[in-house]
Short mmCIF file of C-alpha atoms in Angstrom, two decimals:
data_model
loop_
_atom_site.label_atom_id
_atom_site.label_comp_id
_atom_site.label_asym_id
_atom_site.label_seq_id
_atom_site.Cartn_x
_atom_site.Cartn_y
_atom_site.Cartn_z
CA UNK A 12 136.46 71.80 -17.10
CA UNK A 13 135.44 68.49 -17.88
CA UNK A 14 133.86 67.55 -21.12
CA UNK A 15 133.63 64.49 -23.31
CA UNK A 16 131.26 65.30 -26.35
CA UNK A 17 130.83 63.74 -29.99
CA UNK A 18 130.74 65.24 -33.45
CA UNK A 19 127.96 63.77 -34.56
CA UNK A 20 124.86 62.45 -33.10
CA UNK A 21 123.15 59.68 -35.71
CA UNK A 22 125.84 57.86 -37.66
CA UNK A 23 123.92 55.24 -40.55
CA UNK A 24 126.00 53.02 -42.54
CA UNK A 25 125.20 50.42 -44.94
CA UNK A 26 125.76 46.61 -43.30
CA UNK A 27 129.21 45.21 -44.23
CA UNK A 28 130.88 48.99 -44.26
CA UNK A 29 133.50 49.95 -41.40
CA UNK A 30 132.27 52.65 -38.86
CA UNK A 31 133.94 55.39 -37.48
CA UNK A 32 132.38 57.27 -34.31
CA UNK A 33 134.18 59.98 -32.73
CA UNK A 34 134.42 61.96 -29.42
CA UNK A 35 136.62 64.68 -28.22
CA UNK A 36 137.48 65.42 -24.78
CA UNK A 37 138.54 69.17 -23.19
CA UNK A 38 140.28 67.72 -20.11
CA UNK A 39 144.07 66.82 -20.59
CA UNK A 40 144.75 65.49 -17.38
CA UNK A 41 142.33 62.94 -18.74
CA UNK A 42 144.43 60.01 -19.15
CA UNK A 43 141.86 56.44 -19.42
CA UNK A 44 139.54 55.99 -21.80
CA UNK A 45 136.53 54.07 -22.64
CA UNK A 46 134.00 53.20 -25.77
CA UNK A 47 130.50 51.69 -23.67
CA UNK A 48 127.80 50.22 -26.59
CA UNK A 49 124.31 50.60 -25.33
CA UNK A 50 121.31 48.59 -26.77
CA UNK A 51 117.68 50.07 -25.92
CA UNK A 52 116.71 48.84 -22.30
CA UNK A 53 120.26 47.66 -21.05
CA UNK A 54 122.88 49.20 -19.55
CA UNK A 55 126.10 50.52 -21.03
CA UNK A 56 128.57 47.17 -22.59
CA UNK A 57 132.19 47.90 -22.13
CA UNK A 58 133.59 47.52 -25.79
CA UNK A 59 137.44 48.71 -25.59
CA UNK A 60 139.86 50.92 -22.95
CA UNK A 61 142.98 52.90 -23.74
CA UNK A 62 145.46 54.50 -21.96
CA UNK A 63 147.11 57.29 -22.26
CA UNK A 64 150.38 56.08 -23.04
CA UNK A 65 149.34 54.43 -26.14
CA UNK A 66 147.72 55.46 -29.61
CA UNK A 67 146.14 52.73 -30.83
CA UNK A 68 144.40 49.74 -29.35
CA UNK A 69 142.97 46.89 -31.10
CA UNK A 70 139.90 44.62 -30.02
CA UNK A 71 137.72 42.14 -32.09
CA UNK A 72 136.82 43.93 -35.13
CA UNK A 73 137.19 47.45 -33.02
CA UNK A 74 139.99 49.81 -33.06
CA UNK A 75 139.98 52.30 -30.34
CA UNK A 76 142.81 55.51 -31.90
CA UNK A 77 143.81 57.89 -29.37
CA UNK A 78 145.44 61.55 -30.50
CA UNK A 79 146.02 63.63 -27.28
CA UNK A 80 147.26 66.13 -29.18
CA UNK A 81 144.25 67.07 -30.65
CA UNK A 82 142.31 65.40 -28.05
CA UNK A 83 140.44 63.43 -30.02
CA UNK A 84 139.33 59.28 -29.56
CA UNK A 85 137.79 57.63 -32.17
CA UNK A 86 136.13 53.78 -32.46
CA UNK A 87 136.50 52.37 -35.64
CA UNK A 88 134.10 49.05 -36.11
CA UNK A 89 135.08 46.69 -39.10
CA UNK A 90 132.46 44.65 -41.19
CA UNK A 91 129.34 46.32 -39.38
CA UNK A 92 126.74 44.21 -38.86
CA UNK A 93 122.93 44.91 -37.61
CA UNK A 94 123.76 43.41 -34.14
CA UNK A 95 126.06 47.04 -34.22
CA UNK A 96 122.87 49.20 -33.87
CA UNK A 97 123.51 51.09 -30.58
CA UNK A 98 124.67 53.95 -29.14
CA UNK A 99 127.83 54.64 -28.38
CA UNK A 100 129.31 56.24 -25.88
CA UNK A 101 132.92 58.11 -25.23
CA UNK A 102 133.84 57.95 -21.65
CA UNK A 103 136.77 59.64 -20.05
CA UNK A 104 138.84 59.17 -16.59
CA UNK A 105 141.24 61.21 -14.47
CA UNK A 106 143.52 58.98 -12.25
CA UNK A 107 143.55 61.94 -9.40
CA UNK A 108 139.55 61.00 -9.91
CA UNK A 109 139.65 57.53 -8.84
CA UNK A 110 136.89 55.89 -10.85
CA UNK A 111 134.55 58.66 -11.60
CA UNK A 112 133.89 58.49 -15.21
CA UNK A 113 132.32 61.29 -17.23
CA UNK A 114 130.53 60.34 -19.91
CA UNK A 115 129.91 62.03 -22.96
CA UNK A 116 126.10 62.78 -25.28
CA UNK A 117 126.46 59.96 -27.08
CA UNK A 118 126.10 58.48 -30.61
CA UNK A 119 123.75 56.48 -32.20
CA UNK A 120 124.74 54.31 -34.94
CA UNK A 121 122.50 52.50 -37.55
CA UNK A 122 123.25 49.65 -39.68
CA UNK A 123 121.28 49.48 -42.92
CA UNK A 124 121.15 45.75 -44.42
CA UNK B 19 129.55 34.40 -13.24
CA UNK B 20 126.96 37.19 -12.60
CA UNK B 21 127.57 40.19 -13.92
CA UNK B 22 126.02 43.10 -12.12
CA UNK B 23 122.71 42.95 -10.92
CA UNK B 24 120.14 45.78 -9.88
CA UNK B 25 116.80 45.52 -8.80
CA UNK B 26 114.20 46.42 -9.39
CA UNK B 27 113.90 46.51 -12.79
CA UNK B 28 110.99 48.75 -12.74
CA UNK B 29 109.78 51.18 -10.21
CA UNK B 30 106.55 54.30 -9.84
CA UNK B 31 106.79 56.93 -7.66
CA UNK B 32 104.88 59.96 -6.75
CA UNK B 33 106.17 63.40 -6.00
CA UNK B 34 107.49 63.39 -2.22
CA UNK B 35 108.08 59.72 -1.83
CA UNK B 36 111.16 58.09 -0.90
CA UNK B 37 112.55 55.62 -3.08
CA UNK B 38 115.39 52.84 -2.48
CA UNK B 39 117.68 50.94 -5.39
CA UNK B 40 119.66 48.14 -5.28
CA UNK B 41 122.95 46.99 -6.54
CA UNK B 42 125.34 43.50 -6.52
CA UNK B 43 128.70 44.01 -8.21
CA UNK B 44 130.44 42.11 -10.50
CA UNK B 45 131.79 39.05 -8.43
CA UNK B 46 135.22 40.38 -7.35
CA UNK B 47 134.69 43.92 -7.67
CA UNK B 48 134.65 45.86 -4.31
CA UNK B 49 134.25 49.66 -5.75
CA UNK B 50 130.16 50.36 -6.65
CA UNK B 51 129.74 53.44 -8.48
CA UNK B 52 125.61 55.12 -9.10
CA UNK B 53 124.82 56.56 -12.28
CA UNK B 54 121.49 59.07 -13.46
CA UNK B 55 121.25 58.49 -17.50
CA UNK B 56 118.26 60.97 -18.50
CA UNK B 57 116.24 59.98 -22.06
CA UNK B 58 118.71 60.27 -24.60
CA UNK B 59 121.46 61.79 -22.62
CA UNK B 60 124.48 60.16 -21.46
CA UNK B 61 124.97 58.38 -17.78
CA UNK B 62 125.68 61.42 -15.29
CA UNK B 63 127.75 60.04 -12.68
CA UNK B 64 126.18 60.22 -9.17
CA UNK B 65 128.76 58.96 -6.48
CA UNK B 66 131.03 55.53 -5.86
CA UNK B 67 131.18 53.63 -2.97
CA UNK B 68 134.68 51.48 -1.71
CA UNK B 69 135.08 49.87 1.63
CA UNK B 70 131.87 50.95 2.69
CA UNK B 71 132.30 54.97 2.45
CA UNK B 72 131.56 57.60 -0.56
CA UNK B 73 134.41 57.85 -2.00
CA UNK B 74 133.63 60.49 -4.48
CA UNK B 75 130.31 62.44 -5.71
CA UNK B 76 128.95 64.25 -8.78
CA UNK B 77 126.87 67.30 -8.63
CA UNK B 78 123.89 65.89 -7.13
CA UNK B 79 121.94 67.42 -4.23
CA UNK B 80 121.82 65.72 -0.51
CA UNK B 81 118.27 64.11 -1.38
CA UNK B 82 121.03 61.07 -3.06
CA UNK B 83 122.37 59.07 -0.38
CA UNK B 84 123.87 55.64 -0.23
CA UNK B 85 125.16 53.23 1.03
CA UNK B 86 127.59 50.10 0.96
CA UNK B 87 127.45 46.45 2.60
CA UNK B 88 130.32 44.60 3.76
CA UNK B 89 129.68 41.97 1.10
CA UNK B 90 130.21 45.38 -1.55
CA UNK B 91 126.29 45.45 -2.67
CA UNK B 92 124.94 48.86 -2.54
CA UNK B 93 121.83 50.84 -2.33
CA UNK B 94 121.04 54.01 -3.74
CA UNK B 95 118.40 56.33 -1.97
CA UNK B 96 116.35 58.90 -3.11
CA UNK B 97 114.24 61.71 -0.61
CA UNK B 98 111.57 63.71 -1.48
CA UNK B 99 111.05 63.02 -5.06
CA UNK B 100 110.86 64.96 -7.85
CA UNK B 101 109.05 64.45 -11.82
CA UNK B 102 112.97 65.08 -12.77
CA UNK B 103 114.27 62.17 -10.93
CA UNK B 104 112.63 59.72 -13.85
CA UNK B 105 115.74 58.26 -15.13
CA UNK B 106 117.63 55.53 -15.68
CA UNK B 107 119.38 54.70 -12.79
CA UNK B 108 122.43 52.79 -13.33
CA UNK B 109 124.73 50.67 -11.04
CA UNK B 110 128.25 50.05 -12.40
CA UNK B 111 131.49 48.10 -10.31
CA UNK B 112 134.55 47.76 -10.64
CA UNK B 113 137.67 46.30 -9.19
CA UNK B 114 140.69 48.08 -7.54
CA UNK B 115 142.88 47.97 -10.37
CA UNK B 116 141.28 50.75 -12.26
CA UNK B 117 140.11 49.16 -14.93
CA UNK B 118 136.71 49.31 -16.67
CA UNK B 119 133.63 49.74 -14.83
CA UNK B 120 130.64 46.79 -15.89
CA UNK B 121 127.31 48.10 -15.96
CA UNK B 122 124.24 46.71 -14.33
CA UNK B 123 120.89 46.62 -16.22
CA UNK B 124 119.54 49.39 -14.29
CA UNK B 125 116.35 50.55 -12.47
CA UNK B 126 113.60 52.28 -14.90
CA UNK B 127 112.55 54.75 -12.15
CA UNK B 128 109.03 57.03 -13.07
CA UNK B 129 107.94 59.72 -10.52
CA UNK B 130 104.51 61.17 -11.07
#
C-alpha cells in the first residue's frame, strides 16, 4: 500500500552543521516527490520536488537525493541555521493519483546555537 | 501575489454541529485539495476539487463534503461533529501542471 514514513522522529544539530532528514516510501509506482518545512501555527512551506527520473536535485542550501532502488529520499540542509527549526515532512505522489499527496509522520529538526 | 488563504483562522464547535471552512487558491491555481493534520501527525489528505467536481478522496466518511466555485475557492464542510474532528484543517492548490501543491495557513478547528 501506500506509505511514506521517516527514520527518525527528533533530529538536533548544532547551528552551522549540515542536516540530513530522511524518509522512505513503500509505493514504487510513486514517482514525484516533495520535502514541505512546517513552523508551529502555519501550514506546510514547499522546500524542494523531484522526479522520478532524476537522483539528485539541488535548491538553495538544500539537496533533495532520490534512490528508488532502495526507496529512500533524503533532504540534506547546508550551514543550518535557527530559522531551520521545523518539521519536516516527506511527501509522495502517484501520477495515476492526480494530485493526491500522502504525506508521511514527520520530522522535527532542532538547531542548537 | 496572495498565496493561499483560509478562513477562519480559528473556529469552536460542539459535538453535533455543523461546521463550514473556507479556501482561496494560489492566484492561478484551479485544482483545491483539503487536508486533516491531527497534533503531531502528518496532513491526511481529505479530497481535491478541479473544475468544480471531487476529483479524488481519502478515507474520510460522508460527514466531509465540499465544494468548488467557479472562481476555484472552495469550502470544506463538516456534519455532525465529532471531539476527533479537532484538527488542523488545511487547504492546499495547485495548478494543472502537476507541480507542487502551496499550503494555506489553515483553520484551527476545536469541537467540544
Amino acid at each position: 500500500g501506500e506509505n511514506v514514513g521517516l527514520h527518525l522522529p527528533t533530529l538536533s544539530v548544532q547551528e552551522g552543521d549540515n542536516s540530513i532528514i530522511n524518509c522512505a516510501y513503500s509505493n514504487s509506482a510513486s514517482d514525484y516527490f516533495i520535502w514541505y518545512k512546517q513552523e508551529s501555527g502555519k501550514g506546510p512551506q514547499f522546500i524542494i520536488d523531484i522526479r522520478s527520473n532524476m537522483d539528485k536535485r539541488q535548491g538553495q542550501r538544500v539537496t533533495v537525493l532520490l534512490n528508488k532502488t532502495v526507496k529512500h529520499l533524503s533532504l540534506q540542509i547546508a550551514a543550518t541555521q535557527p530559522g531551520d527549526s521545523a518539521v519536516y515532512f516527506c511527501a509522495e505522489n502517484i501520477e495515476t493519483s492526480y494530485d493526491k499527496v500522502i504525506f508521511g509522520p514527520g520530522t522535527s529538526l532542532s538547531v542548537i546555537p | 501575489d496572495a498565496g493561499v488563504t483560509q478562513s477562519p483562522t480559528h473556529l469552536i464547535k460542539t459535538r453535533g454541529q455543523q461546521v463550514t471552512l473556507r479556501c482561496s487558491p494560489k492566484s492561478g491555481h484551479d485544482t483545491v485539495s483539503w487536508y486533516q493534520q491531527a497534533l503531531g501527525q502528518g496532513p491526511q489528505f481529505i479530497f481535491q476539487y478541479y473544475e468544480e467536481e471531487e476529483r479524488q478522496r481519502g478515507n474520510f466518511p460522508d460527514r466531509f463534503s465540499g465544494h468548488q466555485f467557479p472562481n476555484y475557492s472552495s469550502e470544506l464542510n463538516v456534519n455532525a461533529l465529532l471531539l476527533g474532528d479537532s484538527a488542523l484543517y488545511l487547504c492546499a492548490s495547485s495548478s494543472p501542471y502537476r507541480e507542487a501543491q502551496y499550503f494555506g495557513p489553515g483553520t484551527r478547528l476545536l469541537v467540544l
